[in-house]
Amino acid sequence: MKLHELFESSEKSILSVYGKQPEHNPLGFDCSNKGMTSLEGASRSYSAGFYCFSNHLESLKGAPEKVNGTFDCCDNQIDSLEFAPSYIKNDFYFIDNQLTNLRNIHKIIKHVGGEMNFNSNPIVSHVLGLLLIEGVTYVNLGASGPKAMVEKIINKHLDERDVFACQEELIEAGLDDFAQL
């Protein structure tokens, strides 16, 4: 069976858009604004950034495991971080998706060497795992309503990564649902 036949379906994937597995590019791989519904066919690792924003993705299935740059998957309809890259050298942008919680995010994503931006996601619980991801320098949850306070508390505790102190502060602020892994 040919590689193309393996991925042939009604989905619009990387293979159906490019006709082959994309070659490595030192500037990163950009498959944004292609109307894709799947990341199937992506390489397991990229030596630079990976940009798949403004598509019709509902899942990260097929996403690379390692991105030596920025991972930008904004403006899709993704409601789970399952299959997210475990290692991202720079920033992680996940703005305007459908995440309602970050339950066990630390078990999926192990390293982000910069900002994690979840602005415009309807997140209502489970943010403590952000403190267990190595390298995160700033978390953006969308500075309005209760998420503004959650964001402030999480960022305050990023330096020392004290999950228990952060949890206690979230609970004291009446943000119990967020105070979970």
mmCIF file of C-alpha atoms in Angstrom:
data_model
loop_
_atom_site.group_PDB
_atom_site.id
_atom_site.type_symbol
_atom_site.label_atom_id
_atom_site.label_comp_id
_atom_site.label_asym_id
_atom_site.label_seq_id
_atom_site.Cartn_x
_atom_site.Cartn_y
_atom_site.Cartn_z
ATOM 1 C CA MET A 1 0.000 0.000 0.000
ATOM 2 C CA LYS A 2 1.341 3.443 -0.910
ATOM 3 C CA LEU A 3 1.762 6.120 1.767
ATOM 4 C CA HIS A 4 -0.775 8.357 0.024
ATOM 5 C CA GLU A 5 -3.399 5.582 0.092
ATOM 6 C CA LEU A 6 -2.907 5.189 3.845
ATOM 7 C CA PHE A 7 -4.067 8.758 4.435
ATOM 8 C CA GLU A 8 -6.675 8.983 1.690
ATOM 9 C CA SER A 9 -10.031 9.925 3.168
ATOM 10 C CA SER A 10 -12.650 12.637 3.134
ATOM 11 C CA GLU A 11 -10.471 14.668 5.491
ATOM 12 C CA LYS A 12 -8.299 17.430 4.149
ATOM 13 C CA SER A 13 -4.920 16.577 5.684
ATOM 14 C CA ILE A 14 -1.307 17.625 5.203
ATOM 15 C CA LEU A 15 -0.841 14.790 2.731
ATOM 16 C CA SER A 16 -3.920 15.718 0.708
ATOM 17 C CA VAL A 17 -2.849 19.378 0.589
ATOM 18 C CA TYR A 18 0.842 18.815 -0.188
ATOM 19 C CA GLY A 19 0.688 15.398 -1.854
ATOM 20 C CA LYS A 20 3.592 14.131 0.259
ATOM 21 C CA GLN A 21 5.096 14.462 3.674
ATOM 22 C CA PRO A 22 6.525 17.995 3.809
ATOM 23 C CA GLU A 23 10.270 18.457 3.731
ATOM 24 C CA HIS A 24 12.055 20.169 6.615
ATOM 25 C CA ASN A 25 12.325 23.921 6.244
ATOM 26 C CA PRO A 26 14.710 25.956 8.429
ATOM 27 C CA LEU A 27 12.053 28.681 8.686
ATOM 28 C CA GLY A 28 9.402 26.275 9.948
ATOM 29 C CA PHE A 29 6.424 24.528 8.422
ATOM 30 C CA ASP A 30 3.328 26.594 7.706
ATOM 31 C CA CYS A 31 0.086 24.842 6.795
ATOM 32 C CA SER A 32 -2.148 27.679 7.972
ATOM 33 C CA ASN A 33 -5.292 28.768 6.132
ATOM 34 C CA LYS A 34 -5.482 25.586 4.050
ATOM 35 C CA GLY A 35 -8.963 24.439 5.119
ATOM 36 C CA MET A 36 -7.430 21.345 6.721
ATOM 37 C CA THR A 37 -9.429 19.085 9.014
ATOM 38 C CA SER A 38 -6.487 16.862 9.995
ATOM 39 C CA LEU A 39 -2.758 17.075 10.743
ATOM 40 C CA GLU A 40 -2.214 13.509 9.540
ATOM 41 C CA GLY A 41 0.981 13.320 7.526
ATOM 42 C CA ALA A 42 3.000 15.788 9.603
ATOM 43 C CA SER A 43 6.559 14.783 10.479
ATOM 44 C CA ARG A 44 7.171 13.666 14.068
ATOM 45 C CA SER A 45 9.723 16.445 14.578
ATOM 46 C CA TYR A 46 10.384 19.895 13.108
ATOM 47 C CA SER A 47 13.697 21.740 13.328
ATOM 48 C CA ALA A 48 11.832 25.071 13.470
ATOM 49 C CA GLY A 49 8.254 26.279 14.090
ATOM 50 C CA PHE A 50 4.996 24.576 13.144
ATOM 51 C CA TYR A 51 2.064 26.785 12.141
ATOM 52 C CA CYS A 52 -1.392 25.306 11.560
ATOM 53 C CA PHE A 53 -3.629 28.227 12.530
ATOM 54 C CA SER A 54 -6.912 29.166 10.841
ATOM 55 C CA ASN A 55 -7.928 25.729 9.620
ATOM 56 C CA HIS A 56 -10.889 23.493 10.537
ATOM 57 C CA LEU A 57 -9.027 21.220 12.943
ATOM 58 C CA GLU A 58 -11.007 19.487 15.683
ATOM 59 C CA SER A 59 -8.092 17.405 16.971
ATOM 60 C CA LEU A 60 -4.309 17.505 17.212
ATOM 61 C CA LYS A 61 -4.049 13.909 16.005
ATOM 62 C CA GLY A 62 -1.081 13.750 13.659
ATOM 63 C CA ALA A 63 0.634 16.803 15.186
ATOM 64 C CA PRO A 64 4.410 16.619 15.580
ATOM 65 C CA GLU A 65 5.822 15.350 18.874
ATOM 66 C CA LYS A 66 8.710 17.826 18.903
ATOM 67 C CA VAL A 67 8.817 21.393 17.580
ATOM 68 C CA ASN A 68 12.131 23.281 17.789
ATOM 69 C CA GLY A 69 10.404 26.631 17.462
ATOM 70 C CA THR A 70 6.909 28.010 18.047
ATOM 71 C CA PHE A 71 3.755 25.871 17.813
ATOM 72 C CA ASP A 72 0.805 27.963 16.617
ATOM 73 C CA CYS A 73 -2.566 26.245 16.332
ATOM 74 C CA CYS A 74 -4.873 29.232 16.870
ATOM 75 C CA ASP A 75 -8.311 29.693 15.359
ATOM 76 C CA ASN A 76 -9.466 26.087 15.042
ATOM 77 C CA GLN A 77 -12.184 24.048 16.824
ATOM 78 C CA ILE A 78 -9.964 21.861 19.019
ATOM 79 C CA ASP A 79 -11.398 20.857 22.409
ATOM 80 C CA SER A 80 -8.581 18.627 23.708
ATOM 81 C CA LEU A 81 -4.799 18.811 23.950
ATOM 82 C CA GLU A 82 -4.474 15.073 23.330
ATOM 83 C CA PHE A 83 -1.746 14.539 20.684
ATOM 84 C CA ALA A 84 -0.182 17.984 21.329
ATOM 85 C CA PRO A 85 3.606 18.137 20.926
ATOM 86 C CA SER A 86 5.401 17.071 24.107
ATOM 87 C CA TYR A 87 8.315 19.424 23.429
ATOM 88 C CA ILE A 88 8.046 22.984 22.087
ATOM 89 C CA LYS A 89 11.249 25.007 22.151
ATOM 90 C CA ASN A 90 9.560 28.422 22.028
ATOM 91 C CA ASP A 91 5.963 29.627 22.447
ATOM 92 C CA PHE A 92 2.713 27.655 22.380
ATOM 93 C CA TYR A 93 -0.208 29.570 20.843
ATOM 94 C CA PHE A 94 -3.650 28.002 21.168
ATOM 95 C CA ILE A 95 -5.858 31.098 20.949
ATOM 96 C CA ASP A 96 -9.503 30.812 19.862
ATOM 97 C CA ASN A 97 -10.125 27.089 20.195
ATOM 98 C CA GLN A 98 -12.678 25.162 22.310
ATOM 99 C CA LEU A 99 -10.723 24.033 25.392
ATOM 100 C CA THR A 100 -12.858 23.973 28.540
ATOM 101 C CA ASN A 101 -10.134 22.650 30.856
ATOM 102 C CA LEU A 102 -6.411 21.898 30.983
ATOM 103 C CA ARG A 103 -6.775 18.604 32.865
ATOM 104 C CA ASN A 104 -3.463 16.704 32.925
ATOM 105 C CA ILE A 105 -1.802 19.126 30.483
ATOM 106 C CA HIS A 106 1.533 18.364 32.175
ATOM 107 C CA LYS A 107 1.234 14.708 31.170
ATOM 108 C CA ILE A 108 0.904 15.665 27.498
ATOM 109 C CA ILE A 109 3.164 18.706 27.163
ATOM 110 C CA LYS A 110 6.489 18.362 28.993
ATOM 111 C CA HIS A 111 8.353 21.485 27.832
ATOM 112 C CA VAL A 112 7.467 24.919 26.424
ATOM 113 C CA GLY A 113 10.316 27.422 26.335
ATOM 114 C CA GLY A 114 8.173 30.550 26.426
ATOM 115 C CA GLU A 115 4.578 31.728 26.599
ATOM 116 C CA MET A 116 1.516 29.502 26.626
ATOM 117 C CA ASN A 117 -1.434 31.452 25.238
ATOM 118 C CA PHE A 118 -4.982 30.093 25.607
ATOM 119 C CA ASN A 119 -6.845 33.374 25.110
ATOM 120 C CA SER A 120 -10.417 33.014 23.751
ATOM 121 C CA ASN A 121 -10.886 29.438 24.984
ATOM 122 C CA PRO A 122 -13.812 28.706 27.347
ATOM 123 C CA ILE A 123 -11.498 27.277 30.050
ATOM 124 C CA VAL A 124 -13.324 26.801 33.362
ATOM 125 C CA SER A 125 -11.107 24.345 35.283
ATOM 126 C CA HIS A 126 -7.852 22.428 35.862
ATOM 127 C CA VAL A 127 -4.932 24.827 35.371
ATOM 128 C CA LEU A 128 -2.409 23.665 37.984
ATOM 129 C CA GLY A 129 -0.623 21.374 35.528
ATOM 130 C CA LEU A 130 0.722 24.484 33.785
ATOM 131 C CA LEU A 131 3.156 24.858 36.699
ATOM 132 C CA LEU A 132 4.556 21.376 36.018
ATOM 133 C CA ILE A 133 5.531 22.106 32.407
ATOM 134 C CA GLU A 134 9.225 22.855 32.176
ATOM 135 C CA GLY A 135 10.275 26.200 30.717
ATOM 136 C CA VAL A 136 6.948 28.088 30.672
ATOM 137 C CA THR A 137 7.621 31.807 31.192
ATOM 138 C CA TYR A 138 4.094 33.245 30.988
ATOM 139 C CA VAL A 139 0.508 31.964 30.765
ATOM 140 C CA ASN A 140 -2.259 33.909 29.011
ATOM 141 C CA LEU A 141 -5.787 32.660 29.722
ATOM 142 C CA GLY A 142 -7.602 35.798 28.597
ATOM 143 C CA ALA A 143 -7.639 38.647 31.040
ATOM 144 C CA SER A 144 -11.365 38.981 31.690
ATOM 145 C CA GLY A 145 -13.698 37.654 34.342
ATOM 146 C CA PRO A 146 -12.433 34.961 36.732
ATOM 147 C CA LYS A 147 -9.748 33.894 34.253
ATOM 148 C CA ALA A 148 -7.979 37.225 34.813
ATOM 149 C CA MET A 149 -7.465 36.322 38.485
ATOM 150 C CA VAL A 150 -6.477 32.746 37.616
ATOM 151 C CA GLU A 151 -3.937 34.055 35.102
ATOM 152 C CA LYS A 152 -2.484 36.456 37.678
ATOM 153 C CA ILE A 153 -2.154 33.709 40.305
ATOM 154 C CA ILE A 154 -0.627 31.148 37.904
ATOM 155 C CA ASN A 155 1.945 33.643 36.608
ATOM 156 C CA LYS A 156 2.843 34.695 40.154
ATOM 157 C CA HIS A 157 3.774 31.075 40.936
ATOM 158 C CA LEU A 158 5.653 30.249 37.707
ATOM 159 C CA ASP A 159 9.051 31.193 39.130
ATOM 160 C CA GLU A 160 9.001 28.851 42.110
ATOM 161 C CA ARG A 161 6.616 26.284 40.543
ATOM 162 C CA ASP A 162 4.971 25.722 43.921
ATOM 163 C CA VAL A 163 1.797 23.862 42.934
ATOM 164 C CA PHE A 164 0.495 23.652 46.509
ATOM 165 C CA ALA A 165 0.876 27.389 47.187
ATOM 166 C CA CYS A 166 -0.813 28.165 43.877
ATOM 167 C CA GLN A 167 -3.625 25.732 44.618
ATOM 168 C CA GLU A 168 -4.159 27.269 48.040
ATOM 169 C CA GLU A 169 -4.284 30.787 46.582
ATOM 170 C CA LEU A 170 -6.774 29.738 43.886
ATOM 171 C CA ILE A 171 -9.028 28.120 46.501
ATOM 172 C CA GLU A 172 -8.807 31.169 48.785
ATOM 173 C CA ALA A 173 -9.880 33.303 45.805
ATOM 174 C CA GLY A 174 -12.951 31.071 45.326
ATOM 175 C CA LEU A 175 -11.573 29.506 42.144
ATOM 176 C CA ASP A 176 -11.774 25.876 43.285
ATOM 177 C CA ASP A 177 -12.475 24.401 39.833
ATOM 178 C CA PHE A 178 -9.241 25.899 38.486
ATOM 179 C CA ALA A 179 -7.241 24.582 41.468
ATOM 180 C CA GLN A 180 -6.940 21.074 40.038
ATOM 181 C CA LEU A 181 -4.397 19.189 37.947
#
